[in-house]
Short mmCIF file of C-alpha atoms in Angstrom, two decimals:
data_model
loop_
_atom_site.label_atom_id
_atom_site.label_comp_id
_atom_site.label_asym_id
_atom_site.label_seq_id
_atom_site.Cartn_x
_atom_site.Cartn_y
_atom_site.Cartn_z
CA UNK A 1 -0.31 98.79 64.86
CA UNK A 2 -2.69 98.46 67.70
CA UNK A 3 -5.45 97.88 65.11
CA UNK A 4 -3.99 94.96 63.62
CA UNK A 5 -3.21 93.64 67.27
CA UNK A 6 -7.24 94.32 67.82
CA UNK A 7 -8.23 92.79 64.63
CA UNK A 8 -6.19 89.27 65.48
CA UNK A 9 -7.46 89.20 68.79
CA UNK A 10 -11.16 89.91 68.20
CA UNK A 11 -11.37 87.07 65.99
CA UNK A 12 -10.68 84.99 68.52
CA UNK A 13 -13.32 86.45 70.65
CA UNK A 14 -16.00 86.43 67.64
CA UNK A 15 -15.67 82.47 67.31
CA UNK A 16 -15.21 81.43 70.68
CA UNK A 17 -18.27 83.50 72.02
CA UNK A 18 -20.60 82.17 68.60
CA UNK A 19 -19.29 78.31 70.10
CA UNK A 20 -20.12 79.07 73.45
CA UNK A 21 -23.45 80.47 72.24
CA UNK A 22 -24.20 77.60 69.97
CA UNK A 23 -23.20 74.61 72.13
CA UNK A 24 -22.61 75.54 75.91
CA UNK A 25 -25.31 77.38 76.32
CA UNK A 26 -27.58 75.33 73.80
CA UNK A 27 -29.18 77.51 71.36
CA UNK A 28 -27.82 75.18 68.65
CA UNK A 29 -26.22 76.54 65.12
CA UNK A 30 -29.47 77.75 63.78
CA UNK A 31 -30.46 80.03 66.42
CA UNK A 32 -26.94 81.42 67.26
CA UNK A 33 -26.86 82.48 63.46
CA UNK A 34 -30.12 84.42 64.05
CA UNK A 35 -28.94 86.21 66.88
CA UNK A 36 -25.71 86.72 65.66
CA UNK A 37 -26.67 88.10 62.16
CA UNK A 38 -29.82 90.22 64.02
CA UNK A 39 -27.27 91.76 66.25
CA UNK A 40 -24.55 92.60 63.32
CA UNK A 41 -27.53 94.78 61.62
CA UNK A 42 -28.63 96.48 64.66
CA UNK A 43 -24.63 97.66 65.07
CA UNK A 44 -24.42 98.27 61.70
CA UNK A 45 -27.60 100.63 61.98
CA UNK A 46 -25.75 102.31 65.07
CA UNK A 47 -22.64 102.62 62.74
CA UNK A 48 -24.09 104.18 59.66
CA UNK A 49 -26.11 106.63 61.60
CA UNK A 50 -22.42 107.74 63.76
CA UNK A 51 -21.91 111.01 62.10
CA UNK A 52 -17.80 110.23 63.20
CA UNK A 53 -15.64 107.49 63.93
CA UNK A 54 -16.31 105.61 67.31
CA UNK A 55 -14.27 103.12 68.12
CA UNK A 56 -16.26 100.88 70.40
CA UNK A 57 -19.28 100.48 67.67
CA UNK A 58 -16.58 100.29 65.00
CA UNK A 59 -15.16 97.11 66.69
CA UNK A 60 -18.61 95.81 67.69
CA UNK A 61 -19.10 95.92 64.11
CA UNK A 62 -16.16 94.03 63.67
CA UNK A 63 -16.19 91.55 66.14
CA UNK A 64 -19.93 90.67 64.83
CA UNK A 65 -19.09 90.72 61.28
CA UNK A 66 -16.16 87.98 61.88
CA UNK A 67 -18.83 85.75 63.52
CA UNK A 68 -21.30 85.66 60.52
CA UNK A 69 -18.49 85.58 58.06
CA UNK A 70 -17.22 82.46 59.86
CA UNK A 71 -21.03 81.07 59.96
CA UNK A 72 -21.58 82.08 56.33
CA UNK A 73 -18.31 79.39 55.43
CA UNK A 74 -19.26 76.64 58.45
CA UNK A 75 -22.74 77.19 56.20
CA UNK A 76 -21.03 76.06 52.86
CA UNK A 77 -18.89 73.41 54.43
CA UNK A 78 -20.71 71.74 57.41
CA UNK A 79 -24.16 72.07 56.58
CA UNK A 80 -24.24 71.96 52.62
CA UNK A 81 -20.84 70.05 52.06
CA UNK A 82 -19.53 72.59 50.00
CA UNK A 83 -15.82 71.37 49.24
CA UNK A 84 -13.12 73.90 50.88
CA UNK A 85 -11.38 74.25 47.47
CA UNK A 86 -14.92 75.59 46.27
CA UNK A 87 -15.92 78.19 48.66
CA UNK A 88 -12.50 79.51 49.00
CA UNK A 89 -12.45 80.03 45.02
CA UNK A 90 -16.34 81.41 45.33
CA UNK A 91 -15.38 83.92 48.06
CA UNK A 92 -12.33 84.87 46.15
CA UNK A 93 -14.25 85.51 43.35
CA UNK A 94 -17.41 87.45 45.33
CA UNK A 95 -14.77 89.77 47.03
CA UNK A 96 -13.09 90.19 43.63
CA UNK A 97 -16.78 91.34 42.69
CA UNK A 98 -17.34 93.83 45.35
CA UNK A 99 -13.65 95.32 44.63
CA UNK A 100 -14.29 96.19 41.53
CA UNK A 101 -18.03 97.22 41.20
CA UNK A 102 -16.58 99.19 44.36
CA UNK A 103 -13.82 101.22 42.37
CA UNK A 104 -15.89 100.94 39.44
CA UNK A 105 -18.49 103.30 41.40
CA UNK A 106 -16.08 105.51 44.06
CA UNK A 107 -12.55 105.19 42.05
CA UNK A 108 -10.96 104.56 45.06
CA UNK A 109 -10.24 101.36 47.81
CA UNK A 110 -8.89 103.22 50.33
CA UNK A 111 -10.30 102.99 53.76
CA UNK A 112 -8.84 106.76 54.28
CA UNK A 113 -11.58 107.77 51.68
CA UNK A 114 -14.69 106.38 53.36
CA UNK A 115 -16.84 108.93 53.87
CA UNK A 116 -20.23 108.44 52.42
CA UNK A 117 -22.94 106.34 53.23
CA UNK A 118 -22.40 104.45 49.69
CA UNK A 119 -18.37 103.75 50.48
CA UNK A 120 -19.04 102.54 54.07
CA UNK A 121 -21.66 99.86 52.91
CA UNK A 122 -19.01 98.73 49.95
CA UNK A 123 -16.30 98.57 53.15
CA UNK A 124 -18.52 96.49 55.45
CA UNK A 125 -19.55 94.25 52.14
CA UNK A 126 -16.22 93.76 52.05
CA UNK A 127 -14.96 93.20 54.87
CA UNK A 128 -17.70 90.76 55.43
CA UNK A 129 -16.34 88.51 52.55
CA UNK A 130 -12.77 89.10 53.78
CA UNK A 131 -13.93 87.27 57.03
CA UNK A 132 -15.28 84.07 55.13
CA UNK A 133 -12.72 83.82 52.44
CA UNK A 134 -10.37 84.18 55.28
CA UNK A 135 -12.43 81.21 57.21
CA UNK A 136 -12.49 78.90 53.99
CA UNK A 137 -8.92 79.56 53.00
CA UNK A 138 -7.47 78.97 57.10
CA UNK A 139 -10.02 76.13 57.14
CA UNK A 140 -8.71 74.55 53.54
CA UNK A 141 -5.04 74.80 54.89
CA UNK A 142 -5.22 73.52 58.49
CA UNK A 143 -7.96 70.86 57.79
CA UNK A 144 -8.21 69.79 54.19
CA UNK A 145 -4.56 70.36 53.90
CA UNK A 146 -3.27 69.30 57.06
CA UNK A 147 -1.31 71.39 57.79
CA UNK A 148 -2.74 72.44 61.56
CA UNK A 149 -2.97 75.48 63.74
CA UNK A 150 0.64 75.47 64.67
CA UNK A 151 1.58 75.24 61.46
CA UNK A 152 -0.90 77.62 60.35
CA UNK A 153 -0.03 80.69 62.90
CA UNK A 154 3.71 80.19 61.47
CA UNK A 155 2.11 80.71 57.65
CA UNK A 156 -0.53 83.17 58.15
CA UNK A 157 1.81 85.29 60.28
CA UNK A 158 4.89 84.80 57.61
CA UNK A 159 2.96 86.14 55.02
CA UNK A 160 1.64 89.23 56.88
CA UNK A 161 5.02 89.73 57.44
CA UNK A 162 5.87 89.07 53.51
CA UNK A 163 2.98 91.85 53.02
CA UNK A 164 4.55 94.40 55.28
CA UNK A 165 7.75 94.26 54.03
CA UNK A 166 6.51 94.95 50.50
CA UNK A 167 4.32 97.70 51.64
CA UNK A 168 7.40 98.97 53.06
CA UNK A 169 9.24 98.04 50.11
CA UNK A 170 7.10 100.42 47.61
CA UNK A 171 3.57 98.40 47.37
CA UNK A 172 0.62 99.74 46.99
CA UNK A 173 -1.12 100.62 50.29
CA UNK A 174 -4.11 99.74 49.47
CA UNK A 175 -3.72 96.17 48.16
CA UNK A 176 -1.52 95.70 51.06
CA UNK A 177 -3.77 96.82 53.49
CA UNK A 178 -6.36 94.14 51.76
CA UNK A 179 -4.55 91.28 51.65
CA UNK A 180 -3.04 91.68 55.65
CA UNK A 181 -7.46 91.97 56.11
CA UNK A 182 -7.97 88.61 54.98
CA UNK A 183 -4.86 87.12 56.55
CA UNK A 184 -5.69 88.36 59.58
CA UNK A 185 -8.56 86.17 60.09
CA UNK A 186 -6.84 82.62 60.13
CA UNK A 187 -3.84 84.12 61.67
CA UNK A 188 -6.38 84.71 64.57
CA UNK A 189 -7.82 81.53 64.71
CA UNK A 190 -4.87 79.62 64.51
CA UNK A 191 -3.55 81.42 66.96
CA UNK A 192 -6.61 81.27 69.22
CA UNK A 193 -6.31 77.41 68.48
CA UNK A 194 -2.65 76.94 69.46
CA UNK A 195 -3.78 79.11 73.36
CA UNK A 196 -6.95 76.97 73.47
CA UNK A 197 -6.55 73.44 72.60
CA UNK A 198 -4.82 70.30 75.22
CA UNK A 199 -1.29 69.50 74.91
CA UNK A 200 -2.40 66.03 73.81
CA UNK A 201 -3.78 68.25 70.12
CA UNK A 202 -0.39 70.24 70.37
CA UNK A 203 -1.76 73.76 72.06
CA UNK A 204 -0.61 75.41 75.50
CA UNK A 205 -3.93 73.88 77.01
CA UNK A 206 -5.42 77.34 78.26
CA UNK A 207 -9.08 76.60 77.34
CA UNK A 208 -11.80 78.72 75.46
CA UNK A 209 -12.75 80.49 78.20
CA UNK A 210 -9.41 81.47 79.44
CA UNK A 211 -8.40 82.53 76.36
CA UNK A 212 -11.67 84.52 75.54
CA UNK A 213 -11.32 86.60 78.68
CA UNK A 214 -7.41 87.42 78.27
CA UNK A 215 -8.15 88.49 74.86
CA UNK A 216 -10.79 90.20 75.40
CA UNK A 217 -9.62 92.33 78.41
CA UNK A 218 -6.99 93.34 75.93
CA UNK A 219 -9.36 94.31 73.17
CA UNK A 220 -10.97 96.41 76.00
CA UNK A 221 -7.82 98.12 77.42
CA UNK A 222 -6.89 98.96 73.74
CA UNK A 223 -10.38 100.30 72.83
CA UNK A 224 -11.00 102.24 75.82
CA UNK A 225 -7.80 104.02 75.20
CA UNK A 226 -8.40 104.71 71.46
CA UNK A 227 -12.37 105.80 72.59
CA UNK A 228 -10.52 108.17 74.70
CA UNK A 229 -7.78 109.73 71.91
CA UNK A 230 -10.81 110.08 70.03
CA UNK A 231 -12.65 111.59 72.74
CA UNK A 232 -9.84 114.53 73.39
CA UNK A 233 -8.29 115.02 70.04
CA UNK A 234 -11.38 114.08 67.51
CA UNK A 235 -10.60 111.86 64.58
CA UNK A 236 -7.58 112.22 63.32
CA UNK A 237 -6.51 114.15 60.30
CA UNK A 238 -6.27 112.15 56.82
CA UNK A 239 -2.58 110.88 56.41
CA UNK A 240 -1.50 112.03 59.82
CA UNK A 241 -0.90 108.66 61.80
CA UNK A 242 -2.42 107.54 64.37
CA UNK A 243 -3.95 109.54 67.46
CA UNK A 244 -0.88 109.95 70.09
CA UNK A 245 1.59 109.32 67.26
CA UNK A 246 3.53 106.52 65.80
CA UNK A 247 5.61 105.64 68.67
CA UNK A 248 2.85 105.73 71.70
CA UNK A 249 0.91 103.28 69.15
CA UNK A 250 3.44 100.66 68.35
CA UNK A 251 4.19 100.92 72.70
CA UNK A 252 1.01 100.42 73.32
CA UNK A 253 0.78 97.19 70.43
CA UNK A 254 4.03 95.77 71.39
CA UNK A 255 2.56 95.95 75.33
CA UNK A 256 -0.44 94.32 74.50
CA UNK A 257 1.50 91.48 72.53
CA UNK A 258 3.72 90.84 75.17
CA UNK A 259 0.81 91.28 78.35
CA UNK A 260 -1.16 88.43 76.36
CA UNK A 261 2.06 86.22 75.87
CA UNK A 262 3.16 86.85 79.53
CA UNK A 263 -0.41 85.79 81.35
CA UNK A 264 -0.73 82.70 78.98
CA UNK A 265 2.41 81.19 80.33
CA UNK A 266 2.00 82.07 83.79
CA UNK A 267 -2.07 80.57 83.75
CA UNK A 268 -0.86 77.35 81.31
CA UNK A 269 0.71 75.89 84.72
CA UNK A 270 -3.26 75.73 86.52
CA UNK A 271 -4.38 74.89 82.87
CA UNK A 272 -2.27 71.90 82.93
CA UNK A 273 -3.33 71.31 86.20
CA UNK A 274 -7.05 71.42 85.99
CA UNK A 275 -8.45 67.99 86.46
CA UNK A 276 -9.71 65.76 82.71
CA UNK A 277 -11.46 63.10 81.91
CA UNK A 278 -8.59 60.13 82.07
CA UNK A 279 -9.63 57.20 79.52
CA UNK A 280 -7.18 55.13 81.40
CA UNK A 281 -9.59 53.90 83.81
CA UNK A 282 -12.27 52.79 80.98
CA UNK A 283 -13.31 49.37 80.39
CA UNK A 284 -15.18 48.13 76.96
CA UNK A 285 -17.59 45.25 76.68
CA UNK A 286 -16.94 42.05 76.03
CA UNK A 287 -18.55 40.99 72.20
CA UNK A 288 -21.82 39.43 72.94
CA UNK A 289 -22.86 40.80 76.51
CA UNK A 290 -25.87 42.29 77.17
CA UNK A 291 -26.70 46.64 77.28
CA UNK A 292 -25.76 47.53 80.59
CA UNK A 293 -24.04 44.50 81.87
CA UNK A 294 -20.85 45.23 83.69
CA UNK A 295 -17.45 46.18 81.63
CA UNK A 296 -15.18 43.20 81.56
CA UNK A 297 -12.02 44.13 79.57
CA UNK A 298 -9.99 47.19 80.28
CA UNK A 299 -9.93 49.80 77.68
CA UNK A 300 -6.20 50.17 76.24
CA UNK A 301 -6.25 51.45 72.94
CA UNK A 302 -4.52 50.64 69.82
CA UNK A 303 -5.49 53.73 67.62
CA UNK A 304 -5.91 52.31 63.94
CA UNK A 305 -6.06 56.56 62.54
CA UNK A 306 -4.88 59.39 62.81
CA UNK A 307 -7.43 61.15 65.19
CA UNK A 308 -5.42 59.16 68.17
CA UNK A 309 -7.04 58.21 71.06
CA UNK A 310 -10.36 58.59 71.37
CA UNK A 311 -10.71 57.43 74.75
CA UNK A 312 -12.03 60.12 76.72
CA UNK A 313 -15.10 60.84 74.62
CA UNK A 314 -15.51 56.87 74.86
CA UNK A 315 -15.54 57.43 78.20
CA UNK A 316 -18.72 59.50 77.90
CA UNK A 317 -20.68 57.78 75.26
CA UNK A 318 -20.49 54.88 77.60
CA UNK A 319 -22.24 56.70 80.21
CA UNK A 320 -24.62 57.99 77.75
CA UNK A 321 -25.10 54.17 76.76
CA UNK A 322 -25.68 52.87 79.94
CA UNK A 323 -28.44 55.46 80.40
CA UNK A 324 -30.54 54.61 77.34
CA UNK A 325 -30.17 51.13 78.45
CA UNK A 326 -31.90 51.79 81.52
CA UNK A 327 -34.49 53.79 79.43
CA UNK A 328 -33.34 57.39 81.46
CA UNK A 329 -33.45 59.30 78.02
CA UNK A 330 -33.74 62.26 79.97
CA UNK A 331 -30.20 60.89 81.77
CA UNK A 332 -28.67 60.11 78.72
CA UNK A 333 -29.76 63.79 76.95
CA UNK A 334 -28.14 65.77 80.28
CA UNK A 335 -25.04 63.36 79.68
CA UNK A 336 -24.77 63.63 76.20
CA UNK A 337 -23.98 67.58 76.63
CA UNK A 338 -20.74 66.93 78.15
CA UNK A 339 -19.91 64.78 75.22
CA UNK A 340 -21.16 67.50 72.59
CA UNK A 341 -18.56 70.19 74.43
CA UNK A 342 -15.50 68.45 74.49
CA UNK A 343 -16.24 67.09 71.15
CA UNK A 344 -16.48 70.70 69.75
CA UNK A 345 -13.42 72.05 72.09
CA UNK A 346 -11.32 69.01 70.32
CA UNK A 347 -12.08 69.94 66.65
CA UNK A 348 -9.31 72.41 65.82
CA UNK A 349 -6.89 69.97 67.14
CA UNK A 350 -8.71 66.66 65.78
CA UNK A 351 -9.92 67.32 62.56
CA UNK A 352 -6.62 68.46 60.51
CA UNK A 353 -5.14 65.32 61.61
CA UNK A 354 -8.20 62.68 59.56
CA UNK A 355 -10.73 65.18 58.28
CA UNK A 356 -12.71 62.51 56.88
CA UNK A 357 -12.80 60.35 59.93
CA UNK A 358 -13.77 63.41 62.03
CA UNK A 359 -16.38 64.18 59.94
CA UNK A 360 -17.56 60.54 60.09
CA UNK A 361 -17.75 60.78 64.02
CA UNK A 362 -18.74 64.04 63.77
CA UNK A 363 -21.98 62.78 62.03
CA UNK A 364 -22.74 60.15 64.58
CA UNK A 365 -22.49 62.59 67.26
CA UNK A 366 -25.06 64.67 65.23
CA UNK A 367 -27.12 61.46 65.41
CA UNK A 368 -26.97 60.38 69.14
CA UNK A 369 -27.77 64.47 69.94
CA UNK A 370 -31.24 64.70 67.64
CA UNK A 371 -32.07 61.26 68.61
CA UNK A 372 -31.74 61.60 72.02
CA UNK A 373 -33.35 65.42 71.64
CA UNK A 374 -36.46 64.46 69.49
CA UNK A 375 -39.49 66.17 71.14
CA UNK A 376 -40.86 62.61 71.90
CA UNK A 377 -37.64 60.23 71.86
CA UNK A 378 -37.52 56.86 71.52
CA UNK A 379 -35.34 54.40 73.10
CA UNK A 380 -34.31 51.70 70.22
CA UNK A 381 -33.70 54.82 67.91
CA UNK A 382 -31.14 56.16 70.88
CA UNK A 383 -29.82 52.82 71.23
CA UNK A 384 -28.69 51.82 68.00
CA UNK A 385 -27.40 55.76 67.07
CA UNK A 386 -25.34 55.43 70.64
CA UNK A 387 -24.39 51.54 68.88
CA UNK A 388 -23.30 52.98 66.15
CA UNK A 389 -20.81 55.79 67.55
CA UNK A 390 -19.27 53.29 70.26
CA UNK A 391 -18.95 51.06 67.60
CA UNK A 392 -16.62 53.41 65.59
CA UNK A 393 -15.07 54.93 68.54
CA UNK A 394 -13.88 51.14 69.33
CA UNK A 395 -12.53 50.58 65.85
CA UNK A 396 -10.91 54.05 65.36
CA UNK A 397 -8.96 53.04 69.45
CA UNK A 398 -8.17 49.49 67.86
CA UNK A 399 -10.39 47.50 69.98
CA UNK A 400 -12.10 45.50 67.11
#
């Protein structure tokens, strides 16, 4: 049990840390997938050359291999517009593949059985492709199905429940132990989505970082325990449960479970608390006046989609705006950063709600960020991509 509480959690841990990497820190998408995929094969090289099992490289392995499986599907959908009905069908299909060339070659599935060199790169094959079909098929149901991340931790955990229940009613092992795999990995991120995201988006407002740190100080507890059964018993035995027996392990689960749920609520209160951007305050231009001219007309918005209101990221484009209107590009790049993280800590709570209006914004945030990061930028191109996103911001909050 504490395996499957240490596979939910570290999925959190994988995306939020890949985010953090990508825009908080600034390496950007393509550089975050180099390190990411560079670090997966150096663990993998530690793992295949581990003569036993070690659990601390094992879930390094893990942890890594749920970031480039999420990065391989963000690949197909974001970059290359691959519909979500597509790559979840191509993933099916590819881990479909590796199943059976996999039993075709070792006449077996069973993770209990890996113990050649040959079986462990079929496991890690796939449970690479478990992670992205997992990605694309939580992805297709929360966002091009609309279903969201509330929704979507009551589904993905039903049907791991559905799965253990036939396991326990006479299914195979195996195929159950497979399909709870791929489940897994939305479960995890809707559930990571429900702790993160503001009340306004329906979550329990903790924040990434929050979040990151209470699940990963519970990956660590259970880890460092398991390093340590393995450490004074040795692996244990084929069939025989796990180390320190059935009961210790589902105490030491269920504790884990309810140590997450327990902190959460007692830090949402200061999560609530913590001070945010109000777009109350904001005033919009009146149709006609100059760049940089004073406000006139207070900001109440109407919103004419589903996204809602829109104001606080209105808040900082104007800022941004006001910048390249003065010509401080270098300003308006420092300010646009702020507008490129709470943009990215919104999606999982905006984009189920209009997909193809986030996407629309999403693209004209992509815009204002390379114009206003060109090596040598220039002003009118900053201007009219900033133009362009207030513009739509404006007509999404109803003001014209």
């Amino acid at each position: 049990m504490t395996f499957w509480v240490i596979k939910v959690l570290s999925t959190t841990i994988g995306e939020t840390f890949a985010d953090y990497l990508a825009v908080n820190v600034g390496l950007g998408p393509a550089v975050t997938d180099a390190v990411m995929i560079a670090a997966l094969v150096v663990a993998l090289v530690i793992q295949f050359r581990t003569r036993a099992y070690t659990p601390w490289i094992y879930w390094l392995c893990v942890v890594l291999v749920s970031i480039v499986g999420t990065q391989l599907t963000d690949l197909f959908t974001d970059t290359l517009g691959v519909s979500l009905y597509v790559s979840t069908t191509v993933f099916a299909v590819v881990l479909a593949v590796v199943f059976a060339v996999w039993y075709r070659q070792e006449r077996t599935l069973a993770i209990t059985s890996i113990d050649t060199p040959r079986r462990e790169a079929f496991y890690w094959g796939a449970i690479l492709t478990t992670f992205a079909l997992g990605t694309a098929a939580g992805d297709l149901a929360t966002e091009a199905l609309s279903l969201g991340f509330r929704n979507g931790v009551l589904i993905f955990g039903g049907l791991i429940v559905a799965t253990w229940a036939a396991y326990r009613l006479g299914a195979g092992q195996v195929l159950t132990f497979w399909i709870a795999y791929v489940l897994t990995r939305p479960l995890g991120a809707s559930l990571g989505d429900l702790l993160t995201q503001d009340k306004d988006f329906g979550g329990l407002g903790l924040g990434a970082s929050v979040t990151s740190l209470l699940f990963f100080g519970t990956i660590l507890v259970l880890v460092i325990r398991e390093q340590v059964l393995v450490s004074r018993h040795g692996v244990a035995v084929k069939g025989a449960g796990p180390l320190g027996g059935h009961r210790q392990d589902y105490i030491w689960a269920g504790a884990a479970v309810v140590a997450v749920a327990l902190v959460g609520w007692v830090l949402r209160p200061a999560a609530e608390s913590a001070p945010t951007a109000e777009p109350a305050p904001m005033t919009t231009a009146q149709p006609g006046s100059q760049a940089g001219a004073p406000a006139a007309l207070p900001r109440q918005a109407r919103p004419t989609t589903k996204l809602g209101n829109l104001g606080k990221f209105a808040v900082i484009v104007t800022d941004v705006k006001e910048k390249v209107a003065k010509n401080d590009l270098v300003g308006g790049r420092d300010r646009v950063k702020d507008l490129e993280v709470a943009w990215d800590d919104a999606e999982a709570g905006l984009k189920p709600r209009d997909s193809a209006k986030w996407h629309q914004l999403d693209d004209q945030i992509d815009a204002v960020l390379t114009a206003l990061r060109a090596s040598n930028p220039v002003q009118g191109d900053c201007a009219s991509a900033v133009d362009t996103l207030m513009a739509t911001l404006n007509q999404f909050d109803g003001l014209r």
